[in-house]
Amino acid sequence: PPLTPEDTARLRDEAVAWAAQHGLLICTEASETGAGASMPAAFTHAPIALLPTPFPRDVFDLALRVSPLFAALSDTVSRDHEFLRDTLAGVILTDDFTARIWRIYEACGAQAG
Protein backbone atom coordinates (compact mmCIF):
# COMPACT_ATOMS: atom_id res chain seq x y z
CA PRO A 1 0.00 0.00 0.00
CA PRO A 2 1.17 3.55 -0.63
CA LEU A 3 2.62 5.44 2.32
CA THR A 4 0.69 8.33 3.78
CA PRO A 5 2.51 11.66 4.16
CA GLU A 6 2.60 10.99 7.92
CA ASP A 7 4.17 7.55 7.36
CA THR A 8 6.72 9.07 5.00
CA ALA A 9 7.65 11.78 7.51
CA ARG A 10 7.98 9.22 10.34
CA LEU A 11 10.13 6.95 8.19
CA ARG A 12 12.30 9.91 7.14
CA ASP A 13 12.77 11.03 10.74
CA GLU A 14 13.71 7.51 11.87
CA ALA A 15 16.19 7.13 8.99
CA VAL A 16 17.84 10.48 9.74
CA ALA A 17 18.06 9.59 13.46
CA TRP A 18 19.61 6.21 12.59
CA ALA A 19 22.14 7.91 10.30
CA ALA A 20 23.15 10.32 13.06
CA GLN A 21 23.42 7.56 15.66
CA HIS A 22 25.62 5.45 13.40
CA GLY A 23 27.93 8.18 12.09
CA LEU A 24 26.48 8.35 8.59
CA LEU A 25 27.20 12.09 8.54
CA ILE A 26 28.92 14.64 6.34
CA CYS A 27 30.32 18.01 7.37
CA THR A 28 28.41 20.97 5.95
CA GLU A 29 30.54 23.79 7.34
CA ALA A 30 33.71 24.30 9.32
CA SER A 31 34.85 26.81 11.91
CA GLU A 32 38.27 28.12 12.79
CA THR A 33 39.84 26.96 16.05
CA GLY A 34 42.04 29.12 18.22
CA ALA A 35 45.09 27.44 16.69
CA GLY A 36 44.09 28.50 13.19
CA ALA A 37 42.97 24.99 12.25
CA SER A 38 39.58 24.19 10.79
CA MET A 39 37.17 21.94 12.71
CA PRO A 40 33.84 20.51 11.55
CA ALA A 41 31.06 22.73 12.91
CA ALA A 42 27.86 21.42 11.37
CA PHE A 43 26.79 18.04 10.03
CA THR A 44 23.94 16.52 8.12
CA HIS A 45 23.16 12.94 7.22
CA ALA A 46 24.71 11.49 4.11
CA PRO A 47 22.28 10.93 1.24
CA ILE A 48 20.05 7.92 1.89
CA ALA A 49 17.08 6.25 0.26
CA LEU A 50 14.00 5.59 2.37
CA LEU A 51 12.63 2.78 0.25
CA PRO A 52 14.07 0.13 -2.04
CA THR A 53 14.46 1.26 -5.61
CA PRO A 54 13.65 -1.14 -8.46
CA PHE A 55 16.78 -2.04 -10.37
CA PRO A 56 16.78 -3.78 -13.77
CA ARG A 57 17.96 -7.39 -13.44
CA ASP A 58 20.19 -7.22 -16.53
CA VAL A 59 22.02 -4.18 -15.13
CA PHE A 60 22.44 -5.95 -11.77
CA ASP A 61 23.86 -9.03 -13.53
CA LEU A 62 26.26 -6.82 -15.50
CA ALA A 63 27.44 -5.21 -12.25
CA LEU A 64 28.11 -8.67 -10.80
CA ARG A 65 30.13 -9.65 -13.88
CA VAL A 66 32.29 -6.52 -13.99
CA SER A 67 32.82 -6.05 -10.24
CA PRO A 68 35.79 -8.48 -10.02
CA LEU A 69 37.42 -6.69 -12.97
CA PHE A 70 36.82 -3.29 -11.39
CA ALA A 71 38.23 -4.56 -8.07
CA ALA A 72 41.37 -5.81 -9.83
CA LEU A 73 41.76 -2.48 -11.65
CA SER A 74 41.31 -0.53 -8.40
CA ASP A 75 43.88 -2.72 -6.66
CA THR A 76 46.39 -2.29 -9.48
CA VAL A 77 45.95 1.48 -9.58
CA SER A 78 46.23 1.75 -5.78
CA ARG A 79 49.64 0.08 -5.94
CA ASP A 80 51.05 2.36 -8.66
CA HIS A 81 52.51 5.28 -6.70
CA GLU A 82 53.87 7.12 -9.74
CA PHE A 83 50.56 6.89 -11.60
CA LEU A 84 48.65 8.15 -8.55
CA ARG A 85 51.11 10.98 -7.95
CA ASP A 86 51.04 12.09 -11.60
CA THR A 87 47.27 11.76 -11.91
CA LEU A 88 46.46 13.56 -8.66
CA ALA A 89 49.16 16.25 -8.85
CA GLY A 90 46.82 19.02 -10.01
CA VAL A 91 44.03 18.03 -7.64
CA ILE A 92 46.41 17.92 -4.67
CA LEU A 93 47.32 21.54 -5.36
CA THR A 94 43.72 22.75 -5.45
CA ASP A 95 41.68 20.44 -3.20
CA ASP A 96 42.43 20.46 0.54
CA PHE A 97 40.71 17.13 1.22
CA THR A 98 42.65 15.29 -1.48
CA ALA A 99 45.88 16.96 -0.33
CA ARG A 100 45.31 15.76 3.25
CA ILE A 101 44.55 12.21 2.08
CA TRP A 102 47.68 12.26 -0.10
CA ARG A 103 49.84 13.37 2.84
CA ILE A 104 48.44 10.51 4.94
CA TYR A 105 49.15 8.10 2.09
CA GLU A 106 52.74 9.30 1.82
CA ALA A 107 53.24 9.34 5.60
CA CYS A 108 52.22 5.69 5.72
CA GLY A 109 55.03 4.84 3.31
CA ALA A 110 52.89 4.84 0.17
CA GLN A 111 52.69 1.06 0.56
CA ALA A 112 55.16 0.31 -2.21
CA GLY A 113 53.98 -2.10 -4.89
Coordinates of N, CA, C and O in Angstrom, one line a residue:
P1 N 0.8 -1.2 0.0 CA 0.0 0.0 0.0 C 0.9 1.3 0.0 O 1.9 1.3 0.6
P2 N 0.4 2.3 -0.6 CA 1.2 3.6 -0.6 C 1.3 4.1 0.8 O 0.4 3.9 1.6
L3 N 2.4 4.8 1.0 CA 2.6 5.4 2.3 C 1.9 6.8 2.4 O 1.8 7.5 1.4
T4 N 1.3 7.0 3.6 CA 0.7 8.3 3.8 C 1.8 9.4 4.0 O 2.9 9.0 4.3
P5 N 1.5 10.6 3.9 CA 2.5 11.7 4.2 C 3.0 11.5 5.6 O 4.2 11.8 5.9
E6 N 2.2 11.2 6.5 CA 2.6 11.0 7.9 C 3.6 9.8 8.0 O 4.6 9.9 8.8
D7 N 3.3 8.7 7.3 CA 4.2 7.5 7.4 C 5.5 7.9 6.8 O 6.6 7.5 7.3
T8 N 5.5 8.6 5.7 CA 6.7 9.1 5.0 C 7.6 9.9 5.9 O 8.8 9.8 6.1
A9 N 6.9 10.9 6.6 CA 7.6 11.8 7.5 C 8.2 11.0 8.7 O 9.4 11.2 9.1
R10 N 7.5 10.0 9.2 CA 8.0 9.2 10.3 C 9.2 8.4 9.9 O 10.2 8.3 10.6
L11 N 9.0 7.8 8.7 CA 10.1 7.0 8.2 C 11.4 7.8 7.9 O 12.5 7.4 8.3
R12 N 11.2 9.0 7.4 CA 12.3 9.9 7.1 C 13.0 10.3 8.4 O 14.2 10.2 8.6
D13 N 12.2 10.6 9.5 CA 12.8 11.0 10.7 C 13.5 9.9 11.4 O 14.6 10.1 11.9
E14 N 13.0 8.7 11.3 CA 13.7 7.5 11.9 C 15.0 7.2 11.1 O 16.0 6.9 11.7
A15 N 15.0 7.4 9.8 CA 16.2 7.1 9.0 C 17.3 8.2 9.3 O 18.5 7.8 9.4
V16 N 16.9 9.4 9.4 CA 17.8 10.5 9.7 C 18.4 10.3 11.1 O 19.6 10.4 11.4
A17 N 17.6 9.9 12.1 CA 18.1 9.6 13.5 C 19.0 8.4 13.4 O 20.1 8.5 14.1
W18 N 18.7 7.4 12.7 CA 19.6 6.2 12.6 C 21.0 6.6 12.0 O 22.0 6.2 12.5
A19 N 20.9 7.4 10.9 CA 22.1 7.9 10.3 C 23.0 8.7 11.3 O 24.2 8.5 11.4
A20 N 22.4 9.5 12.1 CA 23.2 10.3 13.1 C 23.7 9.4 14.1 O 24.9 9.6 14.5
Q21 N 23.0 8.5 14.6 CA 23.4 7.6 15.7 C 24.5 6.6 15.2 O 25.3 6.2 16.0
H22 N 24.6 6.4 13.9 CA 25.6 5.5 13.4 C 26.7 6.1 12.6 O 27.5 5.5 11.9
G23 N 26.8 7.5 12.7 CA 27.9 8.2 12.1 C 27.8 8.3 10.6 O 28.8 8.6 9.9
L24 N 26.7 8.2 10.0 CA 26.5 8.4 8.6 C 26.2 9.8 8.3 O 25.2 10.3 7.9
L25 N 27.3 10.6 8.6 CA 27.2 12.1 8.5 C 28.2 12.7 7.6 O 29.3 12.1 7.4
I26 N 28.0 13.9 7.1 CA 28.9 14.6 6.3 C 29.0 16.1 6.9 O 28.0 16.6 7.4
C27 N 30.1 16.7 6.9 CA 30.3 18.0 7.4 C 29.8 19.0 6.4 O 30.0 18.9 5.2
T28 N 29.0 20.0 6.9 CA 28.4 21.0 5.9 C 29.1 22.3 6.1 O 29.0 23.1 5.2
E29 N 29.8 22.6 7.2 CA 30.5 23.8 7.3 C 31.6 23.6 8.4 O 31.5 22.7 9.2
A30 N 32.6 24.4 8.4 CA 33.7 24.3 9.3 C 33.9 25.6 10.0 O 33.4 26.7 9.6
S31 N 34.5 25.6 11.2 CA 34.8 26.8 11.9 C 36.3 26.8 12.3 O 36.9 25.8 12.4
E32 N 36.9 28.0 12.4 CA 38.3 28.1 12.8 C 38.5 27.9 14.3 O 37.7 28.4 15.1
T33 N 39.5 27.2 14.6 CA 39.8 27.0 16.0 C 40.8 28.0 16.5 O 41.3 28.8 15.6
G34 N 41.1 28.1 17.7 CA 42.0 29.1 18.2 C 43.4 28.9 17.6 O 44.2 29.9 17.5
A35 N 43.8 27.7 17.2 CA 45.1 27.4 16.7 C 45.2 27.7 15.2 O 46.2 27.4 14.6
G36 N 44.1 28.2 14.6 CA 44.1 28.5 13.2 C 43.7 27.3 12.3 O 43.7 27.4 11.1
A37 N 43.4 26.2 13.0 CA 43.0 25.0 12.2 C 41.5 25.1 12.0 O 40.7 25.8 12.7
S38 N 41.0 24.2 11.1 CA 39.6 24.2 10.8 C 39.0 22.9 11.4 O 39.6 21.8 11.3
M39 N 37.9 23.1 12.1 CA 37.2 21.9 12.7 C 35.8 21.8 12.1 O 35.1 22.9 11.9
P40 N 35.2 20.6 12.0 CA 33.8 20.5 11.6 C 32.9 21.2 12.5 O 33.1 21.1 13.8
A41 N 32.0 22.0 12.0 CA 31.1 22.7 12.9 C 29.6 22.3 12.8 O 28.8 22.4 13.7
A42 N 29.2 21.8 11.6 CA 27.9 21.4 11.4 C 27.9 20.2 10.5 O 28.7 20.0 9.6
F43 N 26.9 19.3 10.8 CA 26.8 18.0 10.0 C 25.4 17.8 9.6 O 24.4 18.4 10.1
T44 N 25.2 17.0 8.5 CA 23.9 16.5 8.1 C 24.1 15.1 7.7 O 25.3 14.6 7.6
H45 N 23.0 14.4 7.6 CA 23.2 12.9 7.2 C 23.6 12.8 5.8 O 23.3 13.7 5.0
A46 N 24.3 11.8 5.5 CA 24.7 11.5 4.1 C 23.4 11.1 3.3 O 22.4 10.7 3.9
P47 N 23.5 11.3 2.0 CA 22.3 10.9 1.2 C 21.9 9.5 1.5 O 22.7 8.6 1.5
I48 N 20.6 9.3 1.7 CA 20.1 7.9 1.9 C 18.7 7.8 1.1 O 18.1 8.8 0.8
A49 N 18.4 6.5 0.9 CA 17.1 6.2 0.3 C 16.2 5.6 1.3 O 16.6 4.8 2.1
L50 N 14.9 6.1 1.4 CA 14.0 5.6 2.4 C 13.4 4.2 2.0 O 13.1 3.4 2.8
L51 N 13.3 4.0 0.7 CA 12.6 2.8 0.3 C 13.5 2.1 -0.8 O 14.3 2.8 -1.5
P52 N 13.3 0.8 -1.0 CA 14.1 0.1 -2.0 C 13.7 0.7 -3.4 O 12.6 1.2 -3.6
T53 N 14.7 0.7 -4.3 CA 14.5 1.3 -5.6 C 14.6 0.1 -6.6 O 15.5 -0.6 -6.6
P54 N 13.6 -0.1 -7.5 CA 13.7 -1.1 -8.5 C 14.9 -1.0 -9.3 O 15.3 0.2 -9.7
F55 N 15.5 -2.1 -9.6 CA 16.8 -2.0 -10.4 C 16.7 -3.1 -11.4 O 16.4 -4.3 -11.1
P56 N 16.9 -2.8 -12.7 CA 16.8 -3.8 -13.8 C 17.7 -5.0 -13.6 O 18.9 -4.8 -13.2
R57 N 17.2 -6.2 -13.7 CA 18.0 -7.4 -13.4 C 19.2 -7.5 -14.4 O 20.3 -7.9 -13.9
D58 N 19.1 -7.1 -15.6 CA 20.2 -7.2 -16.5 C 21.3 -6.3 -16.1 O 22.5 -6.6 -16.2
V59 N 21.0 -5.1 -15.6 CA 22.0 -4.2 -15.1 C 22.7 -4.7 -13.9 O 23.9 -4.6 -13.7
F60 N 21.9 -5.3 -13.0 CA 22.4 -6.0 -11.8 C 23.4 -7.1 -12.2 O 24.5 -7.2 -11.6
D61 N 23.0 -7.9 -13.1 CA 23.9 -9.0 -13.5 C 25.1 -8.5 -14.2 O 26.2 -9.1 -13.9
L62 N 25.1 -7.4 -14.9 CA 26.3 -6.8 -15.5 C 27.2 -6.3 -14.4 O 28.4 -6.6 -14.4
A63 N 26.6 -5.7 -13.4 CA 27.4 -5.2 -12.2 C 28.1 -6.4 -11.6 O 29.3 -6.3 -11.2
L64 N 27.5 -7.5 -11.4 CA 28.1 -8.7 -10.8 C 29.3 -9.2 -11.7 O 30.3 -9.6 -11.1
R65 N 29.1 -9.2 -13.0 CA 30.1 -9.6 -13.9 C 31.4 -8.7 -13.9 O 32.5 -9.2 -14.0
V66 N 31.1 -7.4 -13.9 CA 32.3 -6.5 -14.0 C 32.9 -6.2 -12.6 O 34.1 -5.7 -12.6
S67 N 32.3 -6.5 -11.5 CA 32.8 -6.1 -10.2 C 34.2 -6.7 -9.9 O 35.1 -6.0 -9.4
P68 N 34.4 -8.0 -10.3 CA 35.8 -8.5 -10.0 C 36.9 -7.8 -10.9 O 38.0 -7.5 -10.4
L69 N 36.5 -7.4 -12.1 CA 37.4 -6.7 -13.0 C 37.7 -5.3 -12.4 O 38.8 -4.8 -12.4
F70 N 36.6 -4.6 -12.0 CA 36.8 -3.3 -11.4 C 37.7 -3.4 -10.1 O 38.5 -2.5 -9.9
A71 N 37.4 -4.4 -9.3 CA 38.2 -4.6 -8.1 C 39.7 -4.8 -8.4 O 40.6 -4.2 -7.8
A72 N 40.0 -5.6 -9.4 CA 41.4 -5.8 -9.8 C 42.0 -4.5 -10.4 O 43.2 -4.2 -10.0
L73 N 41.3 -3.8 -11.1 CA 41.8 -2.5 -11.6 C 42.0 -1.5 -10.5 O 43.1 -0.9 -10.4
S74 N 41.1 -1.4 -9.6 CA 41.3 -0.5 -8.4 C 42.5 -0.9 -7.6 O 43.3 -0.1 -7.1
D75 N 42.7 -2.2 -7.4 CA 43.9 -2.7 -6.7 C 45.2 -2.4 -7.4 O 46.1 -1.9 -6.8
T76 N 45.2 -2.6 -8.7 CA 46.4 -2.3 -9.5 C 46.7 -0.8 -9.4 O 47.9 -0.4 -9.2
V77 N 45.7 0.0 -9.6 CA 46.0 1.5 -9.6 C 46.4 1.9 -8.2 O 47.3 2.7 -8.1
S78 N 45.9 1.4 -7.1 CA 46.2 1.7 -5.8 C 47.7 1.4 -5.4 O 48.3 2.0 -4.5
R79 N 48.3 0.5 -6.2 CA 49.6 0.1 -5.9 C 50.7 0.8 -6.8 O 51.9 0.6 -6.7
D80 N 50.2 1.7 -7.7 CA 51.0 2.4 -8.7 C 51.3 3.8 -8.2 O 50.6 4.7 -8.6
H81 N 52.3 4.0 -7.3 CA 52.5 5.3 -6.7 C 52.8 6.4 -7.7 O 52.2 7.5 -7.6
E82 N 53.6 6.1 -8.7 CA 53.9 7.1 -9.7 C 52.6 7.5 -10.5 O 52.4 8.7 -10.7
F83 N 51.8 6.6 -10.9 CA 50.6 6.9 -11.6 C 49.7 7.8 -10.7 O 49.1 8.8 -11.2
L84 N 49.5 7.4 -9.5 CA 48.6 8.1 -8.5 C 49.2 9.6 -8.4 O 48.4 10.5 -8.4
R85 N 50.5 9.7 -8.1 CA 51.1 11.0 -8.0 C 50.9 11.9 -9.2 O 50.5 13.0 -9.1
D86 N 51.2 11.3 -10.4 CA 51.0 12.1 -11.6 C 49.6 12.5 -11.9 O 49.3 13.6 -12.3
T87 N 48.7 11.5 -11.6 CA 47.3 11.8 -11.9 C 46.6 12.8 -10.9 O 45.8 13.6 -11.3
L88 N 47.1 12.7 -9.7 CA 46.5 13.6 -8.7 C 47.2 14.9 -8.4 O 46.8 15.7 -7.6
A89 N 48.3 15.1 -9.1 CA 49.2 16.2 -8.8 C 48.4 17.6 -8.9 O 48.5 18.4 -8.0
G90 N 47.6 17.8 -9.9 CA 46.8 19.0 -10.0 C 45.7 19.1 -8.9 O 45.5 20.2 -8.4
V91 N 45.1 18.0 -8.6 CA 44.0 18.0 -7.6 C 44.6 18.3 -6.3 O 44.0 19.0 -5.5
I92 N 45.8 17.7 -6.0 CA 46.4 17.9 -4.7 C 46.7 19.4 -4.4 O 46.6 19.9 -3.3
L93 N 47.0 20.1 -5.5 CA 47.3 21.5 -5.4 C 46.1 22.4 -5.1 O 46.2 23.5 -4.5
T94 N 44.9 21.9 -5.5 CA 43.7 22.7 -5.5 C 42.6 22.3 -4.5 O 41.7 23.0 -4.2
D95 N 42.7 21.0 -4.0 CA 41.7 20.4 -3.2 C 42.3 20.0 -1.8 O 43.1 19.1 -1.8
D96 N 41.9 20.7 -0.8 CA 42.4 20.5 0.5 C 42.2 19.0 1.0 O 43.1 18.4 1.6
F97 N 41.0 18.5 0.8 CA 40.7 17.1 1.2 C 41.6 16.1 0.6 O 42.3 15.3 1.2
T98 N 41.8 16.2 -0.8 CA 42.6 15.3 -1.5 C 44.1 15.5 -1.0 O 44.8 14.5 -0.9
A99 N 44.5 16.7 -0.8 CA 45.9 17.0 -0.3 C 46.1 16.3 1.0 O 47.2 15.7 1.3
R100 N 45.1 16.4 1.9 CA 45.3 15.8 3.2 C 45.4 14.2 3.1 O 46.2 13.6 3.8
I101 N 44.5 13.7 2.3 CA 44.5 12.2 2.1 C 45.9 11.8 1.5 O 46.5 10.8 1.9
W102 N 46.4 12.6 0.5 CA 47.7 12.3 -0.1 C 48.8 12.3 0.9 O 49.7 11.4 0.9
R103 N 48.8 13.3 1.8 CA 49.8 13.4 2.8 C 49.8 12.2 3.8 O 50.8 11.6 4.2
I104 N 48.6 11.7 4.1 CA 48.4 10.5 4.9 C 49.0 9.3 4.2 O 49.7 8.5 4.8
Y105 N 48.7 9.2 2.9 CA 49.1 8.1 2.1 C 50.7 8.1 2.1 O 51.3 7.0 2.3
E106 N 51.3 9.2 1.9 CA 52.7 9.3 1.8 C 53.4 9.1 3.2 O 54.4 8.4 3.3
A107 N 52.7 9.5 4.2 CA 53.2 9.3 5.6 C 53.2 7.9 6.0 O 54.0 7.4 6.8
C108 N 52.3 7.1 5.4 CA 52.2 5.7 5.7 C 53.2 4.9 4.8 O 53.1 3.7 4.8
G109 N 54.0 5.5 4.1 CA 55.0 4.8 3.3 C 54.6 4.5 1.9 O 55.2 3.8 1.2
A110 N 53.4 5.0 1.5 CA 52.9 4.8 0.2 C 52.8 3.4 -0.2 O 52.6 3.0 -1.4
Q111 N 52.9 2.5 0.8 CA 52.7 1.1 0.6 C 53.2 0.6 -0.8 O 52.5 0.2 -1.7
A112 N 54.5 0.6 -0.9 CA 55.2 0.3 -2.2 C 54.7 -1.0 -2.8 O 54.6 -2.0 -2.1
G113 N 54.3 -1.0 -4.1 CA 54.0 -2.1 -4.9 C 53.2 -3.2 -4.3 O 52.9 -4.2 -4.7

